[in-house]
Amino acid sequence: MLNTPGPGEKRGLRADPLGDLPADFEAFFTRENPGYLRYAQQRLRHREDAQDAVQNAGATLYKNWRRALASADPQAFAFKIVKDAVVDLLRERRRAERKRQRVLAQRRPDTSQDELDQLAELDALDWAMEELARAAPVQADVVRLRQAGLSYPDIGRTLGIAHTTARTYYSLGRRHLEYLLEQPDDGQTP
C-alpha cells in the first residue's frame, strides 16, 4: 500500500493486505494519492508534472475501476496505471525536448558552465535509471519507490513481492546505479 500510518499506528504487514481495500474509487484514490504523487514526483522531478501524471492516472483508473476491483491485486493494477501515466508524460517531455534541441541547434544560448555541469549530472542519472530499468525493471521500480519514501513492506505490497526481496532489490539496484555512474566517460554517448 502507498499510504503511511497515522500517529500512534504501527507499520507492519497485515495478514490480508487487501482486506481494507475500499470498494469506492474516490476513497481508494484519496487514500493512495499521496504515495502516487511521491512516486511520480521522484520520477518527474517537478510537482506540477507529477500532479498531471497522477490526475491522468486517476481518470484512467476511474474508467477501469470495475476491472481493477476484479483483478487479482487492485493495488498493483492501480500502480501500473500510475506508472504508465508517468511514462507517457516522460515520452511527451522527450518529444518536446527534441523539438527544443532542433531550435537551439539553430542558435546558441548563453549558458554558464555550472548550469551545464548540473544538467550533465541529471542527464547521467536519467541515463543510469533508464539502463537499470532495461536491465532490471523491478529493481528500478523498487529504487524509485524507496526514493519516494515508501517502506520496504509498502513497496513489497505495491509490487507484489516480499518485503525482504524489496530490500535486496533496492541494494542491488543502488549498486548497479553506482556502477553505471562511476564508469569513465570514453567520449561515447551512453
Short mmCIF file of C-alpha atoms in Angstrom, two decimals:
data_model
loop_
_atom_site.label_atom_id
_atom_site.label_comp_id
_atom_site.label_asym_id
_atom_site.label_seq_id
_atom_site.Cartn_x
_atom_site.Cartn_y
_atom_site.Cartn_z
CA MET A 1 0.00 0.00 0.00
CA LEU A 2 1.21 3.52 -0.63
CA ASN A 3 -0.20 5.13 2.49
CA THR A 4 1.65 5.82 5.71
CA PRO A 5 0.43 5.08 9.23
CA GLY A 6 -1.04 7.89 11.27
CA PRO A 7 0.11 8.96 14.72
CA GLY A 8 0.09 6.03 17.12
CA GLU A 9 -0.44 3.45 14.37
CA LYS A 10 2.09 0.72 13.83
CA ARG A 11 3.57 -0.02 10.44
CA GLY A 12 3.74 -3.67 9.57
CA LEU A 13 2.45 -6.46 7.42
CA ARG A 14 -1.18 -7.43 7.78
CA ALA A 15 -2.44 -10.95 7.23
CA ASP A 16 -4.68 -9.72 4.39
CA PRO A 17 -3.25 -6.51 2.84
CA LEU A 18 -6.29 -6.22 0.53
CA GLY A 19 -8.76 -6.65 3.38
CA ASP A 20 -9.14 -2.91 3.94
CA LEU A 21 -9.31 -2.04 0.24
CA PRO A 22 -12.21 0.38 -0.22
CA ALA A 23 -14.63 -0.60 -2.98
CA ASP A 24 -15.34 3.08 -3.61
CA PHE A 25 -12.98 4.62 -6.18
CA GLU A 26 -12.92 8.03 -4.51
CA ALA A 27 -12.00 6.60 -1.10
CA PHE A 28 -9.29 4.41 -2.63
CA PHE A 29 -7.76 7.14 -4.76
CA THR A 30 -7.86 9.70 -1.94
CA ARG A 31 -6.05 7.24 0.33
CA GLU A 32 -3.40 6.25 -2.22
CA ASN A 33 -2.90 9.66 -3.88
CA PRO A 34 -0.05 10.92 -1.62
CA GLY A 35 2.05 7.84 -2.38
CA TYR A 36 1.33 8.10 -6.09
CA LEU A 37 2.38 11.76 -6.02
CA ARG A 38 5.65 10.94 -4.23
CA TYR A 39 6.44 8.24 -6.81
CA ALA A 40 5.57 10.47 -9.77
CA GLN A 41 7.48 13.44 -8.39
CA GLN A 42 10.56 11.30 -7.80
CA ARG A 43 10.46 10.17 -11.45
CA LEU A 44 9.46 13.50 -13.00
CA ARG A 45 11.27 15.89 -10.59
CA HIS A 46 8.54 18.54 -10.84
CA ARG A 47 5.47 18.63 -8.61
CA GLU A 48 3.24 20.05 -11.36
CA ASP A 49 4.22 17.28 -13.78
CA ALA A 50 3.67 14.69 -11.05
CA GLN A 51 0.22 16.09 -10.31
CA ASP A 52 -0.65 15.98 -14.02
CA ALA A 53 0.50 12.37 -14.31
CA VAL A 54 -1.40 11.26 -11.20
CA GLN A 55 -4.51 13.11 -12.35
CA ASN A 56 -4.31 11.39 -15.74
CA ALA A 57 -3.82 8.06 -13.98
CA GLY A 58 -6.83 8.78 -11.77
CA ALA A 59 -9.04 9.39 -14.79
CA THR A 60 -7.87 6.15 -16.40
CA LEU A 61 -8.31 4.21 -13.16
CA TYR A 62 -11.81 5.64 -12.73
CA LYS A 63 -12.76 4.41 -16.20
CA ASN A 64 -11.34 0.98 -15.38
CA TRP A 65 -12.40 0.78 -11.72
CA ARG A 66 -14.53 -2.36 -12.18
CA ARG A 67 -11.62 -4.10 -13.91
CA ALA A 68 -9.33 -3.02 -11.07
CA LEU A 69 -11.65 -4.47 -8.43
CA ALA A 70 -11.98 -7.69 -10.44
CA SER A 71 -8.21 -8.09 -10.80
CA ALA A 72 -6.20 -10.33 -8.51
CA ASP A 73 -4.46 -7.32 -6.98
CA PRO A 74 -6.29 -3.98 -7.37
CA GLN A 75 -3.44 -2.00 -5.82
CA ALA A 76 -0.93 -3.40 -8.30
CA PHE A 77 -3.43 -2.71 -11.11
CA ALA A 78 -3.73 0.91 -9.95
CA PHE A 79 0.04 1.33 -9.56
CA LYS A 80 0.57 0.03 -13.12
CA ILE A 81 -1.78 2.75 -14.37
CA VAL A 82 0.15 5.41 -12.41
CA LYS A 83 3.45 4.07 -13.71
CA ASP A 84 2.15 4.15 -17.31
CA ALA A 85 0.90 7.73 -16.86
CA VAL A 86 4.36 8.79 -15.67
CA VAL A 87 5.99 7.07 -18.67
CA ASP A 88 3.55 8.82 -21.01
CA LEU A 89 4.48 12.19 -19.54
CA LEU A 90 8.20 11.37 -19.84
CA ARG A 91 7.72 10.48 -23.51
CA GLU A 92 5.83 13.71 -24.11
CA ARG A 93 8.63 15.61 -22.37
CA ARG A 94 11.27 13.90 -24.54
CA ARG A 95 9.38 14.82 -27.71
CA ALA A 96 9.20 18.45 -26.60
CA GLU A 97 12.92 18.37 -25.70
CA ARG A 98 13.83 17.05 -29.16
CA LYS A 99 11.88 19.91 -30.73
CA ARG A 100 13.61 22.39 -28.42
CA GLN A 101 17.02 20.96 -29.33
CA ARG A 102 16.31 21.46 -33.02
CA VAL A 103 15.50 25.12 -32.35
CA LEU A 104 18.59 25.55 -30.16
CA ALA A 105 20.79 23.98 -32.82
CA GLN A 106 19.96 26.97 -34.98
CA ARG A 107 21.15 29.43 -32.30
CA ARG A 108 23.44 29.01 -29.28
CA PRO A 109 22.09 30.19 -25.90
CA ASP A 110 24.31 31.80 -23.29
CA THR A 111 24.72 29.18 -20.57
CA SER A 112 27.12 29.14 -17.63
CA GLN A 113 29.44 26.19 -17.05
CA ASP A 114 27.77 25.46 -13.68
CA GLU A 115 24.37 25.14 -15.37
CA LEU A 116 25.86 22.82 -17.97
CA ASP A 117 27.51 20.68 -15.25
CA GLN A 118 24.20 20.37 -13.34
CA LEU A 119 22.37 19.37 -16.49
CA ALA A 120 25.05 16.78 -17.27
CA GLU A 121 24.67 15.24 -13.78
CA LEU A 122 20.88 15.00 -14.20
CA ASP A 123 21.30 13.50 -17.67
CA ALA A 124 23.73 10.92 -16.28
CA LEU A 125 21.30 9.94 -13.52
CA ASP A 126 18.40 9.72 -16.01
CA TRP A 127 20.52 7.57 -18.29
CA ALA A 128 21.60 5.29 -15.41
CA MET A 129 17.98 4.84 -14.25
CA GLU A 130 16.90 4.03 -17.82
CA GLU A 131 19.72 1.45 -18.09
CA LEU A 132 18.69 -0.07 -14.76
CA ALA A 133 15.05 -0.18 -15.90
CA ARG A 134 16.10 -2.01 -19.08
CA ALA A 135 18.31 -4.50 -17.24
CA ALA A 136 16.21 -5.00 -14.09
CA PRO A 137 12.80 -3.27 -14.22
CA VAL A 138 11.66 -4.45 -10.78
CA GLN A 139 14.89 -3.22 -9.18
CA ALA A 140 14.36 0.16 -10.86
CA ASP A 141 10.80 0.34 -9.52
CA VAL A 142 12.00 -0.57 -6.01
CA VAL A 143 14.69 2.14 -6.14
CA ARG A 144 12.19 4.75 -7.33
CA LEU A 145 9.59 3.81 -4.72
CA ARG A 146 12.18 3.76 -1.94
CA GLN A 147 13.47 7.17 -3.03
CA ALA A 148 9.85 8.34 -2.93
CA GLY A 149 9.80 7.50 0.79
CA LEU A 150 7.99 4.15 0.89
CA SER A 151 8.90 1.44 3.37
CA TYR A 152 10.01 -1.99 2.23
CA PRO A 153 6.70 -3.62 3.29
CA ASP A 154 4.78 -0.96 1.35
CA ILE A 155 7.00 -1.47 -1.70
CA GLY A 156 6.55 -5.23 -1.44
CA ARG A 157 2.75 -4.92 -1.34
CA THR A 158 2.73 -2.43 -4.21
CA LEU A 159 4.90 -4.56 -6.49
CA GLY A 160 3.65 -7.95 -5.29
CA ILE A 161 6.99 -9.09 -3.86
CA ALA A 162 8.19 -9.94 -0.34
CA HIS A 163 9.49 -7.02 1.72
CA THR A 164 12.83 -8.84 2.09
CA THR A 165 13.03 -9.11 -1.68
CA ALA A 166 12.29 -5.38 -1.94
CA ARG A 167 15.19 -4.68 0.44
CA THR A 168 17.52 -6.90 -1.61
CA TYR A 169 16.40 -5.36 -4.91
CA TYR A 170 16.96 -1.86 -3.51
CA SER A 171 20.51 -2.75 -2.51
CA LEU A 172 21.25 -4.40 -5.87
CA GLY A 173 19.65 -1.53 -7.79
CA ARG A 174 21.67 1.11 -5.91
CA ARG A 175 24.91 -0.78 -6.55
CA HIS A 176 24.04 -1.10 -10.24
CA LEU A 177 23.37 2.66 -10.44
CA GLU A 178 26.63 3.46 -8.66
CA TYR A 179 28.49 1.20 -11.07
CA LEU A 180 26.89 2.89 -14.08
CA LEU A 181 27.59 6.39 -12.76
CA GLU A 182 31.22 5.61 -11.90
CA GLN A 183 32.12 4.42 -15.39
CA PRO A 184 34.67 6.73 -17.02
CA ASP A 185 33.36 8.78 -19.91
CA ASP A 186 35.05 7.37 -23.00
CA GLY A 187 33.58 10.01 -25.28
CA GLN A 188 30.77 7.77 -26.45
CA THR A 189 27.13 8.63 -25.91
CA PRO A 190 25.64 6.46 -23.14
#
